[in-house]
Every structure is written in structure tokens, then in C-alpha cells.
Amino acid sequence: MGSFNSFALPANGGEFSTRTSKNQLQISAEKTNCILISKLVRGPTIRWQGARIKRAHAIKYLGVYIDEKMNWNTHLKAQSTRTTQLYQNLLKIAGKSWGVPLNHRRPRYKTVIERVLAHGAVAWCLEPTSESPETQQFNVRSSWQSRVPTGPPPRQLCRSY
């Protein structure tokens, strides 16, 4: 029995090739990564039109990192790094010596960081319950204001229909 250590995606007649040609897509082997979810020590070499496709240990798909071990360590590490950077940026915007007391800053920081960590959580958490009641009172704008939390709108601006 031969070993299965290399295979090529069929350039003509295969389902992948059919879909790419039907949708007029061109695949760049230099920019393409693949992930192998298997217990094999060394996975097969995958080729597309003679070019080798690189194997990655984790791939970011729709904001969620999927790794070959199917656990969330890679995703949580990336989100932790992103959250730390966001926290540092928030400290620059409203620093310790700017007169905003810590008990007012802390819920705002927590709200922003909670939103970052919860991004993509529906992919791996069926019933997210991380939002605490004290952080539900703040809205987070995802625009040029660097996601600065703001309070609820004034009552005179809210209309009831």
C-alpha cells in the first residue's frame, strides 16, 4: 500500500476547479493557506497547478481563529493581545490624571473589552452570558471615535412609535 504524503487538486474536472472557473476566480498559491485537522504527524503536501499551498496551524475566518487542534487557545491569545492594545489606547484617551475617577472608567473599559472578547463568540458559545448588568447601560460606537463608550441617549431624543 502506498503512502499518502502528496496530492494535487485537480486542475480540470474537480469540484474546486469547476467552482473557481464558474465564478471566474483565480487562486494565488502564494497567498493561499490550508489547515489540516487530523492526527497525522506530517500531513500531505497540497498543490494547485504545480504550486505548493502552505500549511498553516491556524486560519482566521470571519473574525474567529480556527486552529488545527480545534481548541480556542489561538483565538483567545489573539483576542487577548487585541484587548490589551485597546486598553492601552483607552488609557491614552482618558488617562489616569485627566480627572475621570476610576469607578467611572472601569465599567467603560470593561464594556469595550467585553465587546472585543465577545466578537465571534456565537461560533463557539451557544448561550453567551458574559454581559453584566452594569455594562449594559453603555453603548459602544464602532466609528471614528475609537469605540468610546457613551451613555444612553437623552429621553427627549427617543421617540415611541
PDB file of N, CA and C in Angstrom, residues 120-129:
ATOM      1  N   GLY A 120     -17.369  37.096  17.688  1.00  0.00           N
ATOM      2  CA  GLY A 120     -17.194  35.742  17.192  1.00  0.00           C
ATOM      3  C   GLY A 120     -17.566  34.674  18.203  1.00  0.00           C
ATOM      4  N   ALA A 121     -18.054  35.076  19.370  1.00  0.00           N
ATOM      5  CA  ALA A 121     -18.368  34.097  20.410  1.00  0.00           C
ATOM      6  C   ALA A 121     -19.533  33.198  20.028  1.00  0.00           C
ATOM      7  N   VAL A 122     -20.421  33.652  19.159  1.00  0.00           N
ATOM      8  CA  VAL A 122     -21.550  32.813  18.776  1.00  0.00           C
ATOM      9  C   VAL A 122     -21.097  31.584  18.013  1.00  0.00           C
ATOM     10  N   ALA A 123     -19.893  31.621  17.468  1.00  0.00           N
ATOM     11  CA  ALA A 123     -19.383  30.451  16.756  1.00  0.00           C
ATOM     12  C   ALA A 123     -19.001  29.338  17.716  1.00  0.00           C
ATOM     13  N   TRP A 124     -18.639  29.669  18.944  1.00  0.00           N
ATOM     14  CA  TRP A 124     -18.174  28.642  19.867  1.00  0.00           C
ATOM     15  C   TRP A 124     -18.879  28.643  21.209  1.00  0.00           C
ATOM     16  N   CYS A 125     -19.839  29.536  21.395  1.00  0.00           N
ATOM     17  CA  CYS A 125     -20.584  29.583  22.654  1.00  0.00           C
ATOM     18  C   CYS A 125     -22.065  29.662  22.325  1.00  0.00           C
ATOM     19  N   LEU A 126     -22.830  28.678  22.766  1.00  0.00           N
ATOM     20  CA  LEU A 126     -24.242  28.634  22.411  1.00  0.00           C
ATOM     21  C   LEU A 126     -25.073  29.655  23.171  1.00  0.00           C
ATOM     22  N   GLU A 127     -24.776  29.867  24.444  1.00  0.00           N
ATOM     23  CA  GLU A 127     -25.545  30.809  25.245  1.00  0.00           C
ATOM     24  C   GLU A 127     -24.608  31.778  25.960  1.00  0.00           C
ATOM     25  N   PRO A 128     -24.160  32.834  25.271  1.00  0.00           N
ATOM     26  CA  PRO A 128     -23.245  33.762  25.940  1.00  0.00           C
ATOM     27  C   PRO A 128     -23.957  34.541  27.039  1.00  0.00           C
ATOM     28  N   THR A 129     -23.375  34.546  28.221  1.00  0.00           N
ATOM     29  CA  THR A 129     -23.968  35.255  29.358  1.00  0.00           C
ATOM     30  C   THR A 129     -22.944  36.171  30.005  1.00  0.00           C
TER      31      THR A 129
END
